[in-house]
Coordinates of N, CA and C in Angstrom, one line a residue:
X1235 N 104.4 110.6 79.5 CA 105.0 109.6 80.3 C 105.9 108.7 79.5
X1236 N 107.3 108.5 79.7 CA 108.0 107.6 79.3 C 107.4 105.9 79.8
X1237 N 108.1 104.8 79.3 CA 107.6 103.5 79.5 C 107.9 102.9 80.7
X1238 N 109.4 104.1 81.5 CA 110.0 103.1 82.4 C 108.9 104.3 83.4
X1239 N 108.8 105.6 83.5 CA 107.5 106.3 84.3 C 106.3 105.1 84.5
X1240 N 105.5 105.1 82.7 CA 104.5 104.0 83.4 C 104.7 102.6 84.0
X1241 N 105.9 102.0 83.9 CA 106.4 100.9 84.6 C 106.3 101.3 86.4
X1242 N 106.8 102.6 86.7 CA 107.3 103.0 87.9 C 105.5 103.1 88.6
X1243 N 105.1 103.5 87.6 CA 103.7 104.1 88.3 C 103.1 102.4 88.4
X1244 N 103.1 101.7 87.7 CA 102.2 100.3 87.5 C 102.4 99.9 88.8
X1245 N 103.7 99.9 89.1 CA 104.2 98.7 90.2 C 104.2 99.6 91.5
X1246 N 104.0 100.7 91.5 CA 103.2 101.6 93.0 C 101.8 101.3 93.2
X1247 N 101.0 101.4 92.0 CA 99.5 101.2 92.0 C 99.1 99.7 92.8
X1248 N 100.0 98.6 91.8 CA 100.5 97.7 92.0 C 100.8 96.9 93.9
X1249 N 101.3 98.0 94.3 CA 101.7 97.8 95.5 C 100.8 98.4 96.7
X1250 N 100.0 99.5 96.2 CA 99.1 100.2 96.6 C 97.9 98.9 96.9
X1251 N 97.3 98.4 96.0 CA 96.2 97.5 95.7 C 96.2 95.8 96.6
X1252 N 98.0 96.0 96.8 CA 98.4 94.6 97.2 C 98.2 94.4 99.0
X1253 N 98.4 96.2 99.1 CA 98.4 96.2 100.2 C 96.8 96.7 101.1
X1254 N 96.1 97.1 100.3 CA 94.7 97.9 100.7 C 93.7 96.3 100.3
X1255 N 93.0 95.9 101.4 CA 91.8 95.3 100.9 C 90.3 96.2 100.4
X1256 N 90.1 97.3 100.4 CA 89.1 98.2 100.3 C 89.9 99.6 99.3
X1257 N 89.3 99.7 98.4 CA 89.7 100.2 97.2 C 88.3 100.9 96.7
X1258 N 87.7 101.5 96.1 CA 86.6 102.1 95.6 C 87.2 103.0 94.2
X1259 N 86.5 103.0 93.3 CA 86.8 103.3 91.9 C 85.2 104.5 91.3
X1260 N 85.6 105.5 90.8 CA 85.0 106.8 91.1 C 85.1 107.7 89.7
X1261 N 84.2 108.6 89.4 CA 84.8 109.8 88.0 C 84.3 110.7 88.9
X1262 N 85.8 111.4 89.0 CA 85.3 112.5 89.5 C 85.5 114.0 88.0
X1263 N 85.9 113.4 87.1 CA 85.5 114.0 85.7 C 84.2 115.0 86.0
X1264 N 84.7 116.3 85.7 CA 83.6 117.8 85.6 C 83.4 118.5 87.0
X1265 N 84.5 117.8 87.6 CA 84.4 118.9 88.8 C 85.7 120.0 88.3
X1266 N 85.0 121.5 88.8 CA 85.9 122.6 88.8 C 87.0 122.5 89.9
X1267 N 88.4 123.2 89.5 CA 89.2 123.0 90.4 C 89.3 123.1 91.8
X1268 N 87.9 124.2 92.4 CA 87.9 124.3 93.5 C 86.8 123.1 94.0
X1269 N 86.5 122.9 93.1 CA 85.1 120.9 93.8 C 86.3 120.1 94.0
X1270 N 87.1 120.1 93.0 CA 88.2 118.9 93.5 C 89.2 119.1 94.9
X1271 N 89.6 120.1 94.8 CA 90.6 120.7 95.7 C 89.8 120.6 97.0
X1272 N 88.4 120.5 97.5 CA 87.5 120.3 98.5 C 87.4 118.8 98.5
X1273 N 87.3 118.3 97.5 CA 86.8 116.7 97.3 C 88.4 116.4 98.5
X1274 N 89.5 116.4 97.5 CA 90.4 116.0 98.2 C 91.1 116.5 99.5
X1275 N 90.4 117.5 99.4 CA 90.9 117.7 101.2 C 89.3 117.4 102.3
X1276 N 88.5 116.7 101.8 CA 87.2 115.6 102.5 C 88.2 114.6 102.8
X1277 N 88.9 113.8 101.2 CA 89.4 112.6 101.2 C 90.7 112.5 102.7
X1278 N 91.3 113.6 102.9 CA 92.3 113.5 103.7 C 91.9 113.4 104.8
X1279 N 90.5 114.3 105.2 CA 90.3 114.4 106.4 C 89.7 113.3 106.5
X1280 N 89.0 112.1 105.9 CA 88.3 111.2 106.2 C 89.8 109.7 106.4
X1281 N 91.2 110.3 106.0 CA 91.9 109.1 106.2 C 91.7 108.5 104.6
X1282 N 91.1 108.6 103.4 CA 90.8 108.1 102.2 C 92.1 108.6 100.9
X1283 N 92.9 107.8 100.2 CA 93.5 108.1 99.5 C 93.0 108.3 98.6
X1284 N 93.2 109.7 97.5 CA 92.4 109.8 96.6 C 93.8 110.4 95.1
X1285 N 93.2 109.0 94.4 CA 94.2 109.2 93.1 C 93.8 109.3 91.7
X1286 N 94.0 110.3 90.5 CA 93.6 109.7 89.6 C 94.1 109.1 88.8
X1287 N 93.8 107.8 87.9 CA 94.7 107.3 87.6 C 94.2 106.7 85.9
X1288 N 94.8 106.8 84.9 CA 94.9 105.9 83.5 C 94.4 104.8 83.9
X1289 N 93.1 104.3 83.0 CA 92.4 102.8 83.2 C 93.3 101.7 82.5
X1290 N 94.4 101.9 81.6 CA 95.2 101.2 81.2 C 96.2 101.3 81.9
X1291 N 96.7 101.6 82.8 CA 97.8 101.8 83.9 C 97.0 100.6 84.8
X1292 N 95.9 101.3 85.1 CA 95.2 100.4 86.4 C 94.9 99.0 85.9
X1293 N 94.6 98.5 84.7 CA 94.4 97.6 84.4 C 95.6 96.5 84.3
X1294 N 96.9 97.3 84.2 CA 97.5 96.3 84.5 C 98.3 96.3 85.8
X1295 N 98.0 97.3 86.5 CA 98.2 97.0 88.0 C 97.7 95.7 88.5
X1296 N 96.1 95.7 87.8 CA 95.8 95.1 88.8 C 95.5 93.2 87.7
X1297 N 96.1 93.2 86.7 CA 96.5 92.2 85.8 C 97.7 91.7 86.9
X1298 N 98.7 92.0 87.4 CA 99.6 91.9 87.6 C 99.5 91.7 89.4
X1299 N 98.6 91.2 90.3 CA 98.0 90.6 91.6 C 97.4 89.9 91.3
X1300 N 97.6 89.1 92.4 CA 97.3 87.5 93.0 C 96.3 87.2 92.4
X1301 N 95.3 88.4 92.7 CA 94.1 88.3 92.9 C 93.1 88.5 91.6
X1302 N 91.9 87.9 91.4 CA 91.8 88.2 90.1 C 90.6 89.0 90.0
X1303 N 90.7 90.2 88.9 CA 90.1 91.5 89.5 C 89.1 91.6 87.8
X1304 N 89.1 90.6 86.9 CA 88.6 90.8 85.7 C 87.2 91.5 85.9
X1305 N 86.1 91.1 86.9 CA 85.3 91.8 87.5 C 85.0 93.4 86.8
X1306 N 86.4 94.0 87.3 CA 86.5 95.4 87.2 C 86.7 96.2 85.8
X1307 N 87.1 95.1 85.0 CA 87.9 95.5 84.4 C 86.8 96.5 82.9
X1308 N 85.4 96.0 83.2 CA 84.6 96.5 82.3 C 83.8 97.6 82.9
X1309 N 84.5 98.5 83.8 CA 84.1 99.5 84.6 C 85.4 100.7 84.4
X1310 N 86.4 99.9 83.9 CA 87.3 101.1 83.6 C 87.1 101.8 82.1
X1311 N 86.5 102.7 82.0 CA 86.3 103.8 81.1 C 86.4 104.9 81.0
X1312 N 86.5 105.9 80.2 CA 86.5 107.4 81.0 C 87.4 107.8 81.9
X1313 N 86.7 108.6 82.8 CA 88.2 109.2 83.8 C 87.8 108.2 85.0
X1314 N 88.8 107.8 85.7 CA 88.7 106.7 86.7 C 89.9 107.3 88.3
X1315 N 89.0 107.2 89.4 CA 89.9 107.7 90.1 C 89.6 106.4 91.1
X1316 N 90.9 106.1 91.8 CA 90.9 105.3 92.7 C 90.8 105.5 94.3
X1317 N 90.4 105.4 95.1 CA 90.2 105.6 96.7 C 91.1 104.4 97.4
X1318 N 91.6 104.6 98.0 CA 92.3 103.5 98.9 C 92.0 104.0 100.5
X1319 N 91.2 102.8 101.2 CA 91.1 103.0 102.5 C 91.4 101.9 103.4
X1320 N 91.0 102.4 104.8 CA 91.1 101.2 105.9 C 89.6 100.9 106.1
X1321 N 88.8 101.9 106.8 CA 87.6 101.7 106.6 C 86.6 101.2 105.4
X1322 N 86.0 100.7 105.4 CA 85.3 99.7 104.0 C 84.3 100.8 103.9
X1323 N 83.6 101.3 104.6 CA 82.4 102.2 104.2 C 82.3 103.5 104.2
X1324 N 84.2 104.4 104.5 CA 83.9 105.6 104.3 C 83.7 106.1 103.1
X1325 N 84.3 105.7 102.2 CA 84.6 106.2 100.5 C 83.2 106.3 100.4
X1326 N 82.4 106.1 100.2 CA 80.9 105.5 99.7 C 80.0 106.7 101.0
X1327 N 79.9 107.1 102.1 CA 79.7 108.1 103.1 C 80.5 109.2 101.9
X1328 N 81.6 109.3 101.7 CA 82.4 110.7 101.5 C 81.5 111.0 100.1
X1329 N 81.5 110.0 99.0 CA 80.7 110.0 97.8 C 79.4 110.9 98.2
X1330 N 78.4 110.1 99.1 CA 77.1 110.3 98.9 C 77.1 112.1 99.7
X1331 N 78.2 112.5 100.7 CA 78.1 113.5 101.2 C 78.2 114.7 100.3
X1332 N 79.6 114.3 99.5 CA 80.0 115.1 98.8 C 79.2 115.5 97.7
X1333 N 78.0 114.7 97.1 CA 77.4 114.7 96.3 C 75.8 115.5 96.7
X1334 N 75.9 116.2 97.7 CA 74.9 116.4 98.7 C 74.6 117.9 97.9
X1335 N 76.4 118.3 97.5 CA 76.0 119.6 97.3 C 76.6 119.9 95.4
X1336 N 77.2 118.9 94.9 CA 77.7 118.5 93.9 C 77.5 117.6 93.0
X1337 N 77.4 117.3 91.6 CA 76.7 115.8 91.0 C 78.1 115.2 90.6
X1338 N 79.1 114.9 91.2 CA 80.0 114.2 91.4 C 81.0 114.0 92.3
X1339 N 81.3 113.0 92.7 CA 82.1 111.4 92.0 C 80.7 110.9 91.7
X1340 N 81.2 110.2 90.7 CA 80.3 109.1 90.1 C 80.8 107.6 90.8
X1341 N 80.1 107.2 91.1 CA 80.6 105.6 92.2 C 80.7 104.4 90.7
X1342 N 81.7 103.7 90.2 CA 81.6 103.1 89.5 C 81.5 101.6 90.3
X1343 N 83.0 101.4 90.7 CA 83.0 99.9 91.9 C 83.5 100.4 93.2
X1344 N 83.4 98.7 93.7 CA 84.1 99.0 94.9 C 84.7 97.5 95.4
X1345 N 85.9 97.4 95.6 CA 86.1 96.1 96.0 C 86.7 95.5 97.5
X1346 N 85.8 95.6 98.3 CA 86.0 95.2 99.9 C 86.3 94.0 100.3
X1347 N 87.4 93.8 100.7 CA 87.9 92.1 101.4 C 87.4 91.2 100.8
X1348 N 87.8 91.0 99.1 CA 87.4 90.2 98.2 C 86.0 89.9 97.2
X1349 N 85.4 91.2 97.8 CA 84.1 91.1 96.7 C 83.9 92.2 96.3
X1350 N 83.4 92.3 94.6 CA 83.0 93.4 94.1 C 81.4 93.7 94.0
X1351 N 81.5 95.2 94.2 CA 80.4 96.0 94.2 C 80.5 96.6 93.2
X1352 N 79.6 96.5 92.0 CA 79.8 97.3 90.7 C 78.6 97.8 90.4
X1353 N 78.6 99.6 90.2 CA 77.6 99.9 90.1 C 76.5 101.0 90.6
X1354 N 76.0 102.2 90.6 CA 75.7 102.5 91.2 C 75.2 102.7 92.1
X1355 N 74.0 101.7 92.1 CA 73.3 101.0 93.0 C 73.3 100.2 94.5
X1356 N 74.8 100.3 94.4 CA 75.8 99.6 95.9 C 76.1 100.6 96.8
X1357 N 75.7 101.7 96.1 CA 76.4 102.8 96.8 C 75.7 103.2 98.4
X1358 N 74.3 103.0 98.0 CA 73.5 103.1 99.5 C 73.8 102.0 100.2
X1359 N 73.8 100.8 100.0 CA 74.4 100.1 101.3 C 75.7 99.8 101.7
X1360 N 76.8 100.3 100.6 CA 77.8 100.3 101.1 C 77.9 101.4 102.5
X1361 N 77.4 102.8 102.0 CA 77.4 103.6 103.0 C 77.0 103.2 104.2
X1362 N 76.1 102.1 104.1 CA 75.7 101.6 105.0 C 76.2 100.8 106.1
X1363 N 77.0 100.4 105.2 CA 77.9 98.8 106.6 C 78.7 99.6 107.2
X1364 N 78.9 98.5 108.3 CA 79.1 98.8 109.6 C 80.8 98.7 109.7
X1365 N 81.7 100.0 110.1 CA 82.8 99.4 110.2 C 83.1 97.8 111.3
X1366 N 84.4 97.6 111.0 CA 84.6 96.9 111.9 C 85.0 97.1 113.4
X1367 N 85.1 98.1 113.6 CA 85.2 99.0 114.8 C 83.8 99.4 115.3
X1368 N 82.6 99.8 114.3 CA 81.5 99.5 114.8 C 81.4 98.4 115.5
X1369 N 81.2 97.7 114.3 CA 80.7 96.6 114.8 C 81.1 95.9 116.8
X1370 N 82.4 95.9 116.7 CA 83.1 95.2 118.2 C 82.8 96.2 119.0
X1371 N 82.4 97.7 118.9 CA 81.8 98.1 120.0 C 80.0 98.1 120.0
X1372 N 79.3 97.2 119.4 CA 77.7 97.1 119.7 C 78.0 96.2 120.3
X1373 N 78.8 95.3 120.0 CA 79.2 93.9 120.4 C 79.7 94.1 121.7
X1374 N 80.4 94.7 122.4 CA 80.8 94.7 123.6 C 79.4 95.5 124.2
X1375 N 79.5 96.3 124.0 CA 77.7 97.2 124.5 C 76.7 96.0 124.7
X1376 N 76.5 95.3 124.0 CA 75.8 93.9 124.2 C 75.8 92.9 125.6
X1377 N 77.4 92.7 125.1 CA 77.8 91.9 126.6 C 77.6 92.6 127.7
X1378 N 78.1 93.7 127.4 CA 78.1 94.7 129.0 C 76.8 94.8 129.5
X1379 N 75.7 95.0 128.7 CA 74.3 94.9 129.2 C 73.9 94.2 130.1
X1380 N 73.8 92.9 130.0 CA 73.2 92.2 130.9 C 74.0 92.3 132.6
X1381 N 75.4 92.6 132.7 CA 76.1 92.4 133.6 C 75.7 93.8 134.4
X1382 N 75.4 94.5 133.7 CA 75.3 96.4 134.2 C 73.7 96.2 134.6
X1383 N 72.8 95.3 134.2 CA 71.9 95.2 135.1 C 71.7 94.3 136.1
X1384 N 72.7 93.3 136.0 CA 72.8 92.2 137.4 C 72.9 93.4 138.5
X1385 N 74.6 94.1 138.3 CA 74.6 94.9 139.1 C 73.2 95.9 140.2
X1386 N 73.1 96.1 138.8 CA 72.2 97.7 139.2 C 70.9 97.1 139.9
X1387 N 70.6 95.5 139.6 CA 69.5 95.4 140.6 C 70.0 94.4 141.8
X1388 N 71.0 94.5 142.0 CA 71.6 94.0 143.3 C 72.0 94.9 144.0
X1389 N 72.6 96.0 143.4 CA 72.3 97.7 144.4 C 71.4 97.8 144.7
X1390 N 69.9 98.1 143.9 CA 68.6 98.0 144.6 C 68.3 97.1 145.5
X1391 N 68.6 96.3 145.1 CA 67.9 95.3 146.1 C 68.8 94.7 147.2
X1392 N 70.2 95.0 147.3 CA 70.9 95.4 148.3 C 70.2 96.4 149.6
X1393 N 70.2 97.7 148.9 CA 69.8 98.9 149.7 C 68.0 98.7 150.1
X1394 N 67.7 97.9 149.5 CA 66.3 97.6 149.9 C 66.5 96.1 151.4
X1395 N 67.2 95.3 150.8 CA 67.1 94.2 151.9 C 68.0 95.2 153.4
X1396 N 69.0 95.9 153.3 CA 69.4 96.5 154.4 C 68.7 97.3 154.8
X1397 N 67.3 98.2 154.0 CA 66.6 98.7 154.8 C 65.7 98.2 155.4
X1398 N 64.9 96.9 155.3 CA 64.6 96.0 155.5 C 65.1 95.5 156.7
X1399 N 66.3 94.8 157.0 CA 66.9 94.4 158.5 C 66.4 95.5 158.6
X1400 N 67.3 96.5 158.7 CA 67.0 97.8 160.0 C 65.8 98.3 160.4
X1401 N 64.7 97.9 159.6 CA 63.5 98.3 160.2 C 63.0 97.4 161.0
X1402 N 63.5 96.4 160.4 CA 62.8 94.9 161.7 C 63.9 95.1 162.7
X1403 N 65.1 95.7 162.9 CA 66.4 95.6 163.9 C 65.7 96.8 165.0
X1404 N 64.8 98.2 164.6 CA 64.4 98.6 164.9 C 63.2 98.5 165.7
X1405 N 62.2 97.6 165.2 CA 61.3 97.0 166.0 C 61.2 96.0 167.3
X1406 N 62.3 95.6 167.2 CA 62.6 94.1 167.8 C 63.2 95.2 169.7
X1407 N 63.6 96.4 169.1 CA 64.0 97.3 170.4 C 63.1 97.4 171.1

């Protein structure tokens, strides 16, 4: 790679990172070509960008945002692949699936709407959280509850009080 290549690549990474709040950092190092070629067509079908990329490329991508990512920076070693998502907890689902039948990606970080997760160990509850699209639909399921039972026992007890008249409307003949 020439200097103005790694310039071109920094300032995509660069732009990639500026624009993604949920990022996930990975070795997928020792998978055979057909583990990878599978990994990355999971990543597609899951909507997950999956890149690999120079820890000195990435390090100054991400030297070079707002935001300050030193955190990370003692996680880049070895082979390092990057994930870019919308969802915060599929990368971390796709890892733990993929790994179901394979001993890699390796989960190094992960950095979700301003916090890092570094570490193996993050990896079960990342999988765990709740998108945000979860979440606003338990949330409405919630609300909706109580109102679906106002209902449902005013239909009862509708169809009970009118059978009610009519049996006394019946008597009274």
């Amino acid at each position: 790679m020439t200097k103005e290549e790694k310039n071109q690549f920094i300032d995509v990474l660069d732009k990639s990172i500026k624009e993604n709040s949920n990022f996930y950092l990975a070795d997928i190092s020792g998978l055979t070509a057909e583990e990878s070629s599978s990994l990355r067509r999971l990543c597609f079908k899951r909507e997950v960008s999956l890149q690999v990329v120079k820890n000195t490329l990435l390090k100054k991508a991400l030297e070079r945002n707002d935001n300050n990512f030193e955190d990370l920076y003692d996680v880049l070693k070895g082979n390092t692949s990057i994930m870019f998502t919308d969802v915060a907890n599929v990368p971390a689902k796709l890892i733990k699936e993929f790994r179901k039948k394979h001993d890699r990606p390796t989960f190094k970080a992960a950095y979700l709407d301003e916090t890092f997760y570094i570490g193996e160990e993050y990896l079960d509850a990342l999988s765990e959280l709740k998108s945000k699209d979860e979440v606003i639909s338990e949330i409405i399921a919630l609300l909706q509850s109580p109102a679906k039972n106002v209902i449902s026992s005013l239909k009862s007890s509708g169809s009970k009080l009118s059978g009610i008249v009519k049996t006394l409307a019946e008597r009274t003949e």
